[in-house]
PDB file of C-alpha atoms and ligand atoms in Angstrom:
ATOM      1  CA  MET Z   1      37.636 106.248  76.176  1.00 88.00           C
ATOM      2  CA  ASN Z   2      36.810 104.740  79.039  1.00 94.00           C
ATOM      3  CA  ILE Z   3      34.461 102.295  79.277  1.00 95.00           C
ATOM      4  CA  ASN Z   4      33.602 102.968  83.360  1.00 94.00           C
ATOM      5  CA  ASN Z   5      31.536 105.923  81.558  1.00 93.00           C
ATOM      6  CA  ASN Z   6      29.520 103.805  79.945  1.00 94.00           C
ATOM      7  CA  ILE Z   7      27.937 101.712  83.168  1.00 96.00           C
ATOM      8  CA  LYS Z   8      24.472 103.327  84.331  1.00 95.00           C
ATOM      9  CA  LYS Z   9      24.763 101.716  87.608  1.00 96.00           C
ATOM     10  CA  ILE Z  10      26.848  99.457  89.901  1.00 98.00           C
ATOM     11  CA  LEU Z  11      24.964  96.617  90.380  1.00 98.00           C
ATOM     12  CA  ILE Z  12      27.114  94.430  92.996  1.00 98.00           C
ATOM     13  CA  ASP Z  13      31.266  95.856  93.819  1.00 98.00           C
ATOM     14  CA  GLU Z  14      34.496  94.380  94.138  1.00 98.00           C
ATOM     15  CA  LYS Z  15      34.466  93.910  97.512  1.00 98.00           C
ATOM     16  CA  THR Z  16      31.162  92.875  98.050  1.00 98.00           C
ATOM     17  CA  LEU Z  17      32.294  90.598  95.214  1.00 98.00           C
ATOM     18  CA  GLU Z  18      35.245  89.032  96.551  1.00 98.00           C
ATOM     19  CA  LYS Z  19      33.179  88.294 100.232  1.00 98.00           C
ATOM     20  CA  ARG Z  20      30.670  86.426  98.731  1.00 98.00           C
ATOM     21  CA  ILE Z  21      33.109  84.400  96.432  1.00 98.00           C
ATOM     22  CA  GLU Z  22      34.894  83.414  99.407  1.00 98.00           C
ATOM     23  CA  GLU Z  23      31.856  82.130 101.505  1.00 98.00           C
ATOM     24  CA  ILE Z  24      31.128  79.825  98.300  1.00 98.00           C
ATOM     25  CA  ALA Z  25      34.485  78.863  98.148  1.00 98.00           C
ATOM     26  CA  LYS Z  26      34.842  77.739 101.884  1.00 98.00           C
ATOM     27  CA  GLU Z  27      31.626  75.709 101.306  1.00 98.00           C
ATOM     28  CA  ILE Z  28      33.117  73.932  98.307  1.00 98.00           C
ATOM     29  CA  ASN Z  29      36.247  73.371 100.658  1.00 98.00           C
ATOM     30  CA  GLU Z  30      34.074  71.860 103.297  1.00 98.00           C
ATOM     31  CA  ASP Z  31      32.013  69.984 100.475  1.00 98.00           C
ATOM     32  CA  TYR Z  32      34.793  68.380  98.532  1.00 98.00           C
ATOM     33  CA  TYR Z  33      37.416  68.199 100.858  1.00 97.00           C
ATOM     34  CA  ASP Z  34      38.502  64.547 100.093  1.00 96.00           C
ATOM     35  CA  LYS Z  35      36.857  64.490  96.423  1.00 98.00           C
ATOM     36  CA  ASN Z  36      39.325  66.498  94.187  1.00 98.00           C
ATOM     37  CA  PRO Z  37      37.020  67.853  92.413  1.00 98.00           C
ATOM     38  CA  VAL Z  38      37.244  69.219  88.188  1.00 97.00           C
ATOM     39  CA  MET Z  39      36.240  73.019  88.071  1.00 98.00           C
ATOM     40  CA  ILE Z  40      34.656  73.127  84.608  1.00 96.00           C
ATOM     41  CA  CYS Z  41      35.338  77.025  83.070  1.00 96.00           C
ATOM     42  CA  LEU Z  42      32.648  78.095  81.137  1.00 93.00           C
ATOM     43  CA  LEU Z  43      34.513  80.242  77.963  1.00 91.00           C
ATOM     44  CA  LYS Z  44      34.025  83.342  78.083  1.00 92.00           C
ATOM     45  CA  GLY Z  45      32.569  85.034  81.074  1.00 95.00           C
ATOM     46  CA  SER Z  46      33.267  83.216  83.972  1.00 97.00           C
ATOM     47  CA  ILE Z  47      36.798  82.958  83.293  1.00 97.00           C
ATOM     48  CA  SER Z  48      36.786  86.200  86.367  1.00 98.00           C
ATOM     49  CA  TYR Z  49      34.692  84.334  88.776  1.00 98.00           C
ATOM     50  CA  PHE Z  50      36.980  80.944  87.743  1.00 98.00           C
ATOM     51  CA  ALA Z  51      40.046  82.308  88.638  1.00 98.00           C
ATOM     52  CA  HIS Z  52      38.695  84.518  92.016  1.00 98.00           C
ATOM     53  CA  LEU Z  53      36.967  81.464  93.063  1.00 98.00           C
ATOM     54  CA  CYS Z  54      39.508  78.845  92.299  1.00 98.00           C
ATOM     55  CA  GLU Z  55      42.363  80.781  94.135  1.00 98.00           C
ATOM     56  CA  LYS Z  56      40.234  80.612  97.296  1.00 98.00           C
ATOM     57  CA  ILE Z  57      39.432  77.235  97.365  1.00 98.00           C
ATOM     58  CA  SER Z  58      42.364  75.331  98.966  1.00 98.00           C
ATOM     59  CA  ILE Z  59      41.101  71.702  98.642  1.00 98.00           C
ATOM     60  CA  PRO Z  60      43.284  69.473  95.769  1.00 98.00           C
ATOM     61  CA  LEU Z  61      41.071  70.575  92.267  1.00 98.00           C
ATOM     62  CA  GLU Z  62      42.065  70.385  88.545  1.00 97.00           C
ATOM     63  CA  TYR Z  63      41.060  72.939  86.170  1.00 96.00           C
ATOM     64  CA  GLU Z  64      38.515  72.198  82.426  1.00 95.00           C
ATOM     65  CA  PHE Z  65      37.382  74.143  79.556  1.00 92.00           C
ATOM     66  CA  LEU Z  66      34.452  74.106  77.671  1.00 89.00           C
ATOM     67  CA  ARG Z  67      33.056  76.711  75.035  1.00 86.00           C
ATOM     68  CA  ALA Z  68      29.637  77.267  74.112  1.00 77.00           C
ATOM     69  CA  SER Z  69      28.098  79.692  72.191  1.00 67.00           C
ATOM     70  CA  SER Z  70      24.490  81.440  72.621  1.00 59.00           C
ATOM     71  CA  TYR Z  71      24.074  84.735  72.718  1.00 51.00           C
ATOM     72  CA  HIS Z  72      24.787  87.341  70.366  1.00 48.00           C
ATOM     73  CA  GLY Z  73      24.799  91.148  71.409  1.00 48.00           C
ATOM     74  CA  ALA Z  74      22.157  91.830  74.478  1.00 46.00           C
ATOM     75  CA  THR Z  75      19.454  89.530  73.562  1.00 48.00           C
ATOM     76  CA  SER Z  76      19.196  85.138  72.446  1.00 51.00           C
ATOM     77  CA  SER Z  77      20.129  84.528  69.352  1.00 47.00           C
ATOM     78  CA  GLY Z  78      18.208  80.992  70.860  1.00 47.00           C
ATOM     79  CA  GLN Z  79      20.834  78.994  69.368  1.00 50.00           C
ATOM     80  CA  ILE Z  80      23.570  76.830  71.654  1.00 57.00           C
ATOM     81  CA  LYS Z  81      26.529  75.480  70.470  1.00 61.00           C
ATOM     82  CA  LEU Z  82      29.407  73.289  72.016  1.00 64.00           C
ATOM     83  CA  LEU Z  83      32.440  74.396  70.489  1.00 69.00           C
ATOM     84  CA  HIS Z  84      34.847  73.095  72.239  1.00 70.00           C
ATOM     85  CA  VAL Z  85      34.523  69.546  75.111  1.00 69.00           C
ATOM     86  CA  PRO Z  86      36.975  68.451  77.680  1.00 77.00           C
ATOM     87  CA  THR Z  87      40.369  66.826  77.499  1.00 84.00           C
ATOM     88  CA  ILE Z  88      41.109  65.137  81.048  1.00 88.00           C
ATOM     89  CA  PRO Z  89      38.383  62.051  81.374  1.00 92.00           C
ATOM     90  CA  LEU Z  90      35.585  63.130  83.354  1.00 93.00           C
ATOM     91  CA  LYS Z  91      33.887  59.085  84.401  1.00 95.00           C
ATOM     92  CA  ASN Z  92      33.840  59.185  88.066  1.00 98.00           C
ATOM     93  CA  ARG Z  93      35.052  62.382  88.697  1.00 98.00           C
ATOM     94  CA  HIS Z  94      32.975  64.982  90.703  1.00 98.00           C
ATOM     95  CA  ILE Z  95      32.329  67.819  88.468  1.00 97.00           C
ATOM     96  CA  ILE Z  96      31.670  71.604  89.582  1.00 98.00           C
ATOM     97  CA  ILE Z  97      30.375  73.869  86.926  1.00 97.00           C
ATOM     98  CA  VAL Z  98      31.482  77.434  86.703  1.00 98.00           C
ATOM     99  CA  GLU Z  99      29.172  79.738  84.920  1.00 97.00           C
ATOM    100  CA  ASP Z 100      28.674  83.410  85.019  1.00 97.00           C
ATOM    101  CA  ILE Z 101      24.839  83.894  84.672  1.00 96.00           C
ATOM    102  CA  ILE Z 102      22.156  81.925  84.645  1.00 94.00           C
ATOM    103  CA  ASP Z 103      19.118  83.141  82.740  1.00 91.00           C
ATOM    104  CA  THR Z 104      17.004  81.244  81.137  1.00 89.00           C
ATOM    105  CA  GLY Z 105      19.005  77.873  81.711  1.00 90.00           C
ATOM    106  CA  LEU Z 106      18.862  76.602  78.154  1.00 84.00           C
ATOM    107  CA  THR Z 107      22.678  76.860  77.864  1.00 83.00           C
ATOM    108  CA  LEU Z 108      23.301  75.134  81.063  1.00 89.00           C
ATOM    109  CA  SER Z 109      20.875  72.226  80.108  1.00 87.00           C
ATOM    110  CA  ALA Z 110      22.935  71.484  77.139  1.00 82.00           C
ATOM    111  CA  ILE Z 111      25.956  71.524  78.504  1.00 86.00           C
ATOM    112  CA  LYS Z 112      24.734  69.593  81.683  1.00 89.00           C
ATOM    113  CA  LYS Z 113      23.513  67.042  79.268  1.00 85.00           C
ATOM    114  CA  VAL Z 114      27.225  66.626  77.705  1.00 82.00           C
ATOM    115  CA  MET Z 115      29.103  66.317  80.965  1.00 87.00           C
ATOM    116  CA  LEU Z 116      26.349  63.774  81.831  1.00 90.00           C
ATOM    117  CA  GLU Z 117      27.102  61.383  79.149  1.00 87.00           C
ATOM    118  CA  MET Z 118      30.595  61.285  80.158  1.00 90.00           C
ATOM    119  CA  ALA Z 119      29.211  59.606  83.461  1.00 96.00           C
ATOM    120  CA  PRO Z 120      31.210  62.067  86.414  1.00 97.00           C
ATOM    121  CA  ALA Z 121      31.016  60.458  90.067  1.00 98.00           C
ATOM    122  CA  SER Z 122      28.818  63.797  90.391  1.00 98.00           C
ATOM    123  CA  LEU Z 123      27.839  67.185  88.676  1.00 98.00           C
ATOM    124  CA  GLU Z 124      26.598  70.335  90.821  1.00 98.00           C
ATOM    125  CA  ILE Z 125      26.677  73.751  89.045  1.00 98.00           C
ATOM    126  CA  THR Z 126      28.201  77.223  90.417  1.00 98.00           C
ATOM    127  CA  THR Z 127      27.265  80.285  89.344  1.00 98.00           C
ATOM    128  CA  LEU Z 128      28.158  84.287  90.362  1.00 98.00           C
ATOM    129  CA  LEU Z 129      24.798  85.371  89.085  1.00 98.00           C
ATOM    130  CA  ASP Z 130      21.135  84.419  88.709  1.00 96.00           C
ATOM    131  CA  LYS Z 131      18.190  85.763  87.046  1.00 94.00           C
ATOM    132  CA  PRO Z 132      15.962  83.295  88.134  1.00 91.00           C
ATOM    133  CA  SER Z 133      12.594  84.997  86.505  1.00 89.00           C
ATOM    134  CA  ARG Z 134      13.725  84.212  83.017  1.00 85.00           C
ATOM    135  CA  ARG Z 135      14.483  80.833  83.387  1.00 89.00           C
ATOM    136  CA  LEU Z 136      12.989  78.101  80.544  1.00 89.00           C
ATOM    137  CA  THR Z 137      13.753  74.839  82.127  1.00 88.00           C
ATOM    138  CA  SER Z 138      13.386  73.313  85.314  1.00 88.00           C
ATOM    139  CA  GLU Z 139      16.304  71.473  85.272  1.00 87.00           C
ATOM    140  CA  ILE Z 140      18.953  74.029  86.590  1.00 90.00           C
ATOM    141  CA  ASN Z 141      19.574  74.244  90.224  1.00 91.00           C
ATOM    142  CA  PRO Z 142      22.830  75.421  90.909  1.00 96.00           C
ATOM    143  CA  LYS Z 143      23.501  74.654  94.113  1.00 98.00           C
ATOM    144  CA  TYR Z 144      26.275  77.241  94.648  1.00 98.00           C
ATOM    145  CA  VAL Z 145      24.654  81.182  93.619  1.00 98.00           C
ATOM    146  CA  GLY Z 146      26.712  84.085  94.418  1.00 98.00           C
ATOM    147  CA  PHE Z 147      23.628  86.555  93.915  1.00 98.00           C
ATOM    148  CA  THR Z 148      19.716  86.752  92.326  1.00 97.00           C
ATOM    149  CA  ILE Z 149      19.094  89.696  90.367  1.00 96.00           C
ATOM    150  CA  PRO Z 150      16.607  91.536  88.869  1.00 93.00           C
ATOM    151  CA  ASP Z 151      16.037  91.290  84.935  1.00 91.00           C
ATOM    152  CA  GLU Z 152      18.791  93.782  83.514  1.00 91.00           C
ATOM    153  CA  PHE Z 153      21.373  93.066  81.509  1.00 92.00           C
ATOM    154  CA  VAL Z 154      25.110  93.494  83.088  1.00 96.00           C
ATOM    155  CA  VAL Z 155      28.585  93.680  82.009  1.00 97.00           C
ATOM    156  CA  GLY Z 156      31.634  93.281  83.439  1.00 98.00           C
ATOM    157  CA  PHE Z 157      33.633  90.711  85.969  1.00 98.00           C
ATOM    158  CA  GLY Z 158      34.123  88.519  82.391  1.00 98.00           C
ATOM    159  CA  LEU Z 159      30.694  89.301  81.360  1.00 97.00           C
ATOM    160  CA  ASP Z 160      30.041  90.598  77.779  1.00 96.00           C
ATOM    161  CA  TYR Z 161      28.508  93.658  75.985  1.00 96.00           C
ATOM    162  CA  ASN Z 162      29.555  92.284  72.053  1.00 94.00           C
ATOM    163  CA  GLU Z 163      32.928  90.800  73.547  1.00 95.00           C
ATOM    164  CA  GLU Z 164      33.678  94.536  74.955  1.00 96.00           C
ATOM    165  CA  TYR Z 165      33.328  95.555  79.345  1.00 97.00           C
ATOM    166  CA  ARG Z 166      35.120  91.939  80.429  1.00 98.00           C
ATOM    167  CA  ASN Z 167      37.791  93.744  82.080  1.00 98.00           C
ATOM    168  CA  LEU Z 168      35.397  95.295  84.540  1.00 98.00           C
ATOM    169  CA  PRO Z 169      36.373  94.853  87.843  1.00 98.00           C
ATOM    170  CA  TYR Z 170      32.567  94.862  89.099  1.00 98.00           C
ATOM    171  CA  ILE Z 171      29.072  94.064  87.828  1.00 98.00           C
ATOM    172  CA  GLY Z 172      27.406  97.239  86.141  1.00 98.00           C
ATOM    173  CA  ILE Z 173      24.397  97.842  83.845  1.00 96.00           C
ATOM    174  CA  LEU Z 174      24.914  99.275  80.523  1.00 93.00           C
ATOM    175  CA  ASP Z 175      23.723 102.621  79.880  1.00 92.00           C
ATOM    176  CA  GLU Z 176      21.180 102.116  77.297  1.00 89.00           C
ATOM    177  CA  ALA Z 177      22.985 104.885  75.036  1.00 89.00           C
ATOM    178  CA  VAL Z 178      25.346 101.950  74.047  1.00 89.00           C
ATOM    179  CA  TYR Z 179      22.649  99.506  72.795  1.00 80.00           C
ATOM    180  CA  LYS Z 180      21.246 102.392  70.782  1.00 78.00           C
ATOM    181  CA  LYS Z 181      24.259 103.613  68.714  1.00 70.00           C
ATOM    182  CA  ASN Z 182      24.879  99.740  67.873  1.00 65.00           C
TER     183      ASN Z 182
HETATM  184  P1  LIG H 201      20.823  81.391  79.305  1.00 76.80           P
HETATM  185  O1  LIG H 201      21.267  80.366  77.943  1.00 76.80           O
HETATM  186  O2  LIG H 201      20.941  80.978  80.754  1.00 76.80           O
HETATM  187  O3  LIG H 201      19.763  81.999  79.046  1.00 76.80           O
HETATM  188  O4  LIG H 201      22.079  82.446  79.113  1.00 76.80           O
HETATM  189  C1  LIG H 201      23.242  82.021  79.705  1.00 76.80           C
HETATM  190  C2  LIG H 201      24.751  82.909  78.886  1.00 76.80           C
HETATM  191  O5  LIG H 201      24.045  83.655  78.703  1.00 76.80           O
HETATM  192  C3  LIG H 201      25.651  83.273  80.116  1.00 76.80           C
HETATM  193  O6  LIG H 201      26.472  82.350  80.213  1.00 76.80           O
HETATM  194  C4  LIG H 201      25.944  84.827  79.218  1.00 76.80           C
HETATM  195  O7  LIG H 201      26.597  84.342  78.439  1.00 76.80           O
HETATM  196  C5  LIG H 201      24.690  85.309  78.503  1.00 76.80           C
HETATM  197  N1  LIG H 201      23.683  86.172  79.443  1.00 76.80           N
HETATM  198  C6  LIG H 201      22.626  86.185  79.910  1.00 76.80           C
HETATM  199  N2  LIG H 201      22.479  87.168  80.653  1.00 76.80           N
HETATM  200  C7  LIG H 201      23.526  88.125  80.646  1.00 76.80           C
HETATM  201  C8  LIG H 201      23.792  89.648  80.900  1.00 76.80           C
HETATM  202  O8  LIG H 201      22.877  89.792  81.650  1.00 76.80           O
HETATM  203  N3  LIG H 201      24.554  89.823  80.403  1.00 76.80           N
HETATM  204  C9  LIG H 201      25.876  88.714  79.958  1.00 76.80           C
HETATM  205  N4  LIG H 201      26.199  89.942  79.531  1.00 76.80           N
HETATM  206  N5  LIG H 201      25.359  88.139  79.296  1.00 76.80           N
HETATM  207  C10 LIG H 201      24.552  87.046  79.647  1.00 76.80           C
END
């Protein structure tokens, strides 16, 4: 089986992703040149964006990983669970949370709350994809947004459907037949 065959449409191709990620990296280089930020990767979906973005940033920075679960399959379970908290002290540090996609914003709201309790010097969010039409909270205002996308369920570049499709090098819309099969 070739996972590319289950993609109905490529929404954002590899080249477009790389170009935009480079632009965001440049902005972060300028905004954080003397701040030694801690880049927080939200597992598992942000892994590709995190890696590509951090590799293009040329100022000193540190990596941290965090895990929260909110989705099962293509619909929200409405449940948010923090499964892993940071291991390096974040007090007085400049934090950049790196997210794959913001949909309702509820996952990030929960994560942001935990991060703020750690008294960072600053906290900003970058998300590769944003679906503002689905937002259920006004607390989440990402500083760096890769692409604003319509209300479609997308996979690839780290994003999954039941743990598959993360390894696609582009962002694509999954064929409905895949949902119907499951
Ligand atoms: P939120 O709490 O903002 O509704 O959900 C954010 C999380 O839901 C993302 O980190 C991602 O794991 C998942 N999610 C939301 N929309 C999509 C989508 O279109 N595709 C995939 N694969 N995951 C999504």
